[in-house]
Tab-separated table of C-alpha atoms in Angstrom:
chain	number	residue	atom	x	y	z
A	1	MET	CA	16.304	139.802	-44.274
A	2	ILE	CA	19.611	141.423	-43.235
A	3	ASN	CA	19.443	143.849	-46.147
A	4	THR	CA	15.864	144.911	-45.357
A	5	LEU	CA	15.695	144.955	-41.550
A	6	TYR	CA	17.826	146.412	-38.758
A	7	ASN	CA	20.689	147.409	-41.025
A	8	SER	CA	21.810	149.905	-38.419
A	9	ASP	CA	22.125	147.070	-35.912
A	10	VAL	CA	23.264	143.955	-37.724
A	11	ASP	CA	24.918	144.831	-41.020
A	12	PHE	CA	28.351	146.082	-40.092
A	13	GLY	CA	29.177	147.601	-43.438
A	14	SER	CA	31.562	146.702	-46.182
A	15	ASP	CA	35.190	147.803	-45.947
A	16	GLU	CA	35.234	147.894	-49.741
A	17	GLY	CA	33.001	150.980	-49.516
A	18	HIS	CA	29.475	150.812	-50.940
A	19	PRO	CA	27.809	154.033	-49.693
A	20	ARG	CA	24.338	153.626	-48.220
A	21	PHE	CA	22.012	155.234	-45.693
A	22	THR	CA	19.229	153.387	-43.874
A	23	LEU	CA	16.515	154.450	-41.429
A	24	ASP	CA	14.291	152.121	-39.377
A	25	GLY	CA	11.388	153.116	-37.122
A	26	GLU	CA	10.030	150.980	-34.272
A	27	ILE	CA	6.796	151.391	-32.316
A	28	GLY	CA	5.132	149.353	-29.597
A	29	ILE	CA	1.923	150.257	-27.709
A	30	LEU	CA	0.164	148.453	-24.841
A	31	ALA	CA	-3.236	149.506	-23.496
A	32	ALA	CA	-4.883	147.570	-20.648
A	33	SER	CA	-8.312	148.205	-19.111
A	34	GLY	CA	-10.467	146.625	-16.436
A	35	ASN	CA	-8.978	146.076	-12.994
A	36	THR	CA	-5.836	147.843	-14.213
A	37	GLU	CA	-5.803	150.705	-16.691
A	38	THR	CA	-2.331	151.180	-18.104
A	39	THR	CA	-0.910	152.669	-21.274
A	40	SER	CA	2.668	152.014	-22.391
A	41	PHE	CA	4.480	153.378	-25.427
A	42	LYS	CA	7.914	152.630	-26.806
A	43	GLY	CA	9.305	154.239	-29.931
A	44	ALA	CA	12.736	154.101	-31.551
A	45	LEU	CA	14.644	155.319	-34.598
A	46	ARG	CA	17.836	153.660	-35.826
A	47	SER	CA	20.019	154.664	-38.740
A	48	GLU	CA	23.285	153.623	-40.381
A	49	HIS	CA	25.474	155.616	-42.771
A	50	ASP	CA	28.162	153.584	-44.497
A	51	THR	CA	30.827	155.072	-46.772
A	52	ALA	CA	34.199	154.044	-48.127
A	53	HIS	CA	35.979	155.194	-44.952
A	54	TRP	CA	33.275	155.439	-42.273
A	55	ASN	CA	30.548	153.290	-40.745
A	56	ASN	CA	28.309	155.453	-38.526
A	57	ASN	CA	25.387	154.295	-36.380
A	58	TYR	CA	22.699	156.428	-34.718
A	59	SER	CA	19.949	155.355	-32.316
A	60	ALA	CA	17.260	157.059	-30.217
A	61	GLU	CA	14.512	155.424	-28.147
A	62	MET	CA	11.791	156.552	-25.760
A	63	LEU	CA	9.718	154.647	-23.183
A	64	TYR	CA	6.616	156.041	-21.456
A	65	THR	CA	4.126	154.303	-19.147
A	66	GLU	CA	1.201	155.724	-17.181
A	67	SER	CA	-1.524	154.120	-15.046
A	68	LEU	CA	-4.959	155.276	-13.938
A	69	THR	CA	-5.457	154.648	-10.203
A	70	GLU	CA	-8.457	155.061	-7.890
A	71	ASP	CA	-8.214	155.843	-4.169
A	72	ASP	CA	-10.573	154.782	-1.364
A	73	ASP	CA	-12.766	157.840	-1.977
A	74	GLY	CA	-13.281	156.918	-5.615
A	75	GLU	CA	-11.063	159.707	-6.917
A	76	THR	CA	-8.995	158.764	-9.959
A	77	SER	CA	-5.552	160.034	-10.857
A	78	THR	CA	-2.920	159.341	-13.482
A	79	GLU	CA	0.475	158.113	-12.330
A	80	VAL	CA	3.545	157.971	-14.569
A	81	SER	CA	5.603	154.859	-13.779
A	82	ALA	CA	8.212	154.994	-16.578
A	83	GLN	CA	9.655	157.863	-18.607
A	84	ARG	CA	13.007	157.399	-20.280
A	85	PHE	CA	14.955	158.660	-23.282
A	86	PHE	CA	18.194	157.075	-24.472
A	87	GLY	CA	20.264	157.900	-27.530
A	88	TYR	CA	23.724	157.160	-28.856
A	89	VAL	CA	26.005	157.660	-31.842
A	90	GLN	CA	29.083	155.655	-32.845
A	91	PHE	CA	31.512	156.622	-35.597
A	92	ASP	CA	33.815	153.857	-36.876
A	93	TYR	CA	36.748	154.831	-39.096
A	94	LYS	CA	37.802	151.967	-41.361
A	95	LEU	CA	41.491	151.128	-41.413
A	96	LYS	CA	43.292	149.600	-44.364
A	97	THR	CA	43.128	146.090	-42.887
A	98	PRO	CA	39.583	144.731	-43.504
A	99	GLY	CA	37.492	144.503	-40.346
A	100	ARG	CA	39.747	146.736	-38.250
A	101	ARG	CA	38.561	150.189	-37.214
A	102	THR	CA	38.873	152.961	-34.649
A	103	PHE	CA	35.735	154.379	-33.050
A	104	MET	CA	34.239	157.340	-31.220
A	105	TYR	CA	31.104	156.817	-29.115
A	106	ALA	CA	28.710	159.125	-27.234
A	107	ASP	CA	25.410	158.493	-25.444
A	108	TYR	CA	22.831	160.394	-23.382
A	109	GLU	CA	20.177	159.048	-20.992
A	110	ASP	CA	17.346	160.893	-19.240
A	111	ASP	CA	15.416	158.545	-16.930
A	112	ARG	CA	12.894	160.084	-14.576
A	113	PHE	CA	13.131	157.204	-12.102
A	114	ASN	CA	16.837	156.377	-11.756
A	115	GLY	CA	17.798	159.246	-9.451
A	116	TYR	CA	19.706	161.256	-12.084
A	117	ASP	CA	18.770	164.367	-14.018
A	118	TYR	CA	20.818	162.846	-16.833
A	119	ARG	CA	23.739	160.554	-17.578
A	120	ALA	CA	26.099	160.725	-20.533
A	121	SER	CA	29.370	159.189	-21.626
A	122	LEU	CA	32.085	159.590	-24.249
A	123	ALA	CA	34.531	156.892	-25.342
A	124	GLY	CA	36.970	156.068	-28.118
A	125	GLY	CA	39.344	153.317	-29.055
A	126	TRP	CA	39.591	150.116	-31.056
A	127	SER	CA	36.815	148.375	-32.954
A	128	ARG	CA	36.950	145.148	-34.916
A	129	ARG	CA	34.584	143.071	-37.005
A	130	MET	CA	35.688	139.532	-36.168
A	131	TRP	CA	33.684	137.870	-38.918
A	132	LYS	CA	30.704	138.311	-41.199
A	133	ASP	CA	29.280	135.544	-43.379
A	134	ASP	CA	25.922	134.549	-44.837
A	135	GLU	CA	24.566	133.366	-41.457
A	136	SER	CA	26.256	135.296	-38.668
A	137	SER	CA	28.522	138.181	-37.737
A	138	PHE	CA	30.272	139.514	-34.653
A	139	ARG	CA	32.029	142.769	-33.785
A	140	TYR	CA	33.380	144.401	-30.653
A	141	SER	CA	34.810	147.712	-29.489
A	142	VAL	CA	36.840	148.683	-26.421
A	143	GLY	CA	38.470	151.874	-25.209
A	144	PRO	CA	38.753	154.527	-22.491
A	145	GLY	CA	36.233	157.288	-21.925
A	146	TYR	CA	34.591	159.661	-19.483
A	147	ALA	CA	31.184	159.546	-17.769
A	148	PHE	CA	29.120	162.633	-16.945
A	149	VAL	CA	26.321	162.357	-14.369
A	150	ALA	CA	23.991	164.895	-12.743
A	151	PRO	CA	22.093	163.581	-9.674
A	152	GLU	CA	18.688	165.018	-8.900
A	153	ASP	CA	18.478	167.794	-6.298
A	154	GLY	CA	18.696	166.401	-2.790
A	155	THR	CA	20.397	163.189	-3.897
A	156	GLU	CA	23.766	162.393	-2.362
A	157	THR	CA	25.986	160.011	-4.275
A	158	ASN	CA	29.571	158.882	-4.677
A	159	VAL	CA	28.844	157.832	-8.256
A	160	ASN	CA	30.059	160.941	-10.036
A	161	ASN	CA	31.862	162.109	-13.121
A	162	GLY	CA	34.988	160.136	-13.862
A	163	PHE	CA	37.063	158.068	-16.231
A	164	ILE	CA	35.678	154.779	-17.484
A	165	VAL	CA	36.609	151.874	-19.718
A	166	ARG	CA	33.860	150.979	-22.184
A	167	ALA	CA	33.524	147.658	-23.991
A	168	SER	CA	30.739	146.346	-26.215
A	169	GLY	CA	30.044	143.334	-28.390
A	170	GLU	CA	27.325	142.535	-30.923
A	171	TYR	CA	26.379	139.172	-32.431
A	172	GLN	CA	23.689	138.352	-34.977
A	173	TYR	CA	22.478	135.114	-36.524
A	174	GLU	CA	19.986	134.555	-39.348
A	175	TRP	CA	18.181	131.253	-39.850
A	176	HIS	CA	17.323	129.981	-43.320
A	177	THR	CA	13.659	130.750	-42.514
A	178	GLY	CA	14.510	134.449	-42.308
A	179	ALA	CA	14.207	134.811	-38.521
A	180	LEU	CA	16.921	137.021	-37.085
A	181	LEU	CA	18.553	137.021	-33.641
A	182	ARG	CA	20.568	139.986	-32.359
A	183	GLN	CA	22.486	140.055	-29.077
A	184	PHE	CA	24.212	143.213	-27.878
A	185	MET	CA	26.097	143.733	-24.604
A	186	SER	CA	28.050	146.695	-23.219
A	187	ALA	CA	29.800	147.610	-19.973
A	188	GLU	CA	31.147	150.888	-18.610
A	189	VAL	CA	33.564	150.312	-15.753
A	190	GLY	CA	34.326	153.262	-13.473
A	191	GLU	CA	35.918	153.697	-10.075
A	192	ASP	CA	32.602	153.646	-8.170
A	193	ASN	CA	30.129	151.986	-10.486
A	194	ILE	CA	29.838	149.420	-13.271
A	195	LYS	CA	26.995	150.023	-15.718
A	196	THR	CA	26.008	147.170	-18.032
A	197	ARG	CA	23.365	146.845	-20.743
A	198	SER	CA	22.093	143.808	-22.638
A	199	GLU	CA	19.734	143.870	-25.622
A	200	THR	CA	18.272	140.652	-27.043
A	201	ALA	CA	16.007	140.862	-30.093
A	202	LEU	CA	14.282	138.209	-32.210
A	203	SER	CA	12.581	139.440	-35.367
A	204	ALA	CA	10.580	137.975	-38.222
A	205	SER	CA	9.627	139.677	-41.488
A	206	LEU	CA	5.903	140.190	-42.099
A	207	PHE	CA	6.078	141.585	-45.629
A	208	ASP	CA	8.177	144.023	-47.637
A	209	SER	CA	9.720	146.517	-45.177
A	210	LEU	CA	7.572	145.548	-42.189
A	211	ALA	CA	8.654	143.178	-39.414
A	212	MET	CA	7.644	142.089	-35.911
A	213	LYS	CA	10.201	142.154	-33.126
A	214	LEU	CA	10.392	140.668	-29.616
A	215	GLY	CA	12.962	142.470	-27.499
A	216	ILE	CA	14.350	142.107	-23.980
A	217	THR	CA	16.576	144.825	-22.505
A	218	LEU	CA	18.423	144.508	-19.202
A	219	SER	CA	20.346	147.363	-17.587
A	220	TYR	CA	22.269	147.018	-14.343
A	221	ASP	CA	24.201	149.337	-12.023
A	222	THR	CA	26.370	147.937	-9.246
A	223	GLN	CA	25.822	151.140	-7.204
A	224	PRO	CA	22.285	152.467	-7.852
A	225	LEU	CA	21.212	155.726	-6.240
A	226	ASP	CA	19.121	155.810	-3.053
A	227	ASP	CA	15.988	153.664	-3.489
A	228	SER	CA	16.516	153.010	-7.209
A	229	GLU	CA	16.706	149.402	-8.355
A	230	GLY	CA	20.030	148.151	-9.633
A	231	LEU	CA	18.453	145.920	-12.288
A	232	ASN	CA	15.870	147.236	-14.762
A	233	THR	CA	14.205	145.109	-17.440
A	234	GLU	CA	12.082	145.882	-20.497
A	235	THR	CA	10.193	143.312	-22.566
A	236	THR	CA	8.499	144.615	-25.703
A	237	VAL	CA	6.696	143.359	-28.781
A	238	SER	CA	6.851	145.961	-31.528
A	239	ILE	CA	6.494	146.638	-35.227
A	240	VAL	CA	9.522	147.809	-37.212
A	241	TYR	CA	9.280	149.667	-40.507
A	242	ARG	CA	12.116	150.374	-42.935
A	243	PHE	CA	11.670	153.902	-44.310
A	244	PHE	CA	14.632	153.590	-46.709
């Protein structure tokens, strides 16, 4: 299961150096009709490139939701209630001691409903794979960085560009039945705001390179902008396909 699904997320690479490149695609669609007419789409691409000296991970995901509403006069209109893009890259350079690495990380987020035109961050520092065996594995990274934010026009905020400390950890466990659990958590601590993200995913293989995934994502800001919510949640059921 680990070798055929979510390699970019759960297989942390071999420090002995066995070059490989993987690409996974994820898609989830929800269409509801009747009293409520809603269409939701979530798509994602994840990739890992592992070499003798580097372990690089790439991820991009998009969420879009729209609803058809009817006013008192019977006029219908389409309202977009979610529109978000998030992507990141992380480059880990393998040191001579197995499991120990340095890293560089960058991400970019464009969320139509969080009060920002965009948010981005850069970070670098120390990364370590604590263990990896036949059932489970765990790694973490921690280091300083810098956050870049651009509030929407007319939005006043004290949450601005500044130095941060970023930390992340990732744990995965595979049962003998082939079911796979992945838990990822990250935090960016700045002077005015703390941004955290949690991703929980449970997947089961359907056949060959196809799998079904249940995912829950939580993102939280201690100082959200204006009327934006501090806590945002996403629950999705999606299909994942391994291209290669």
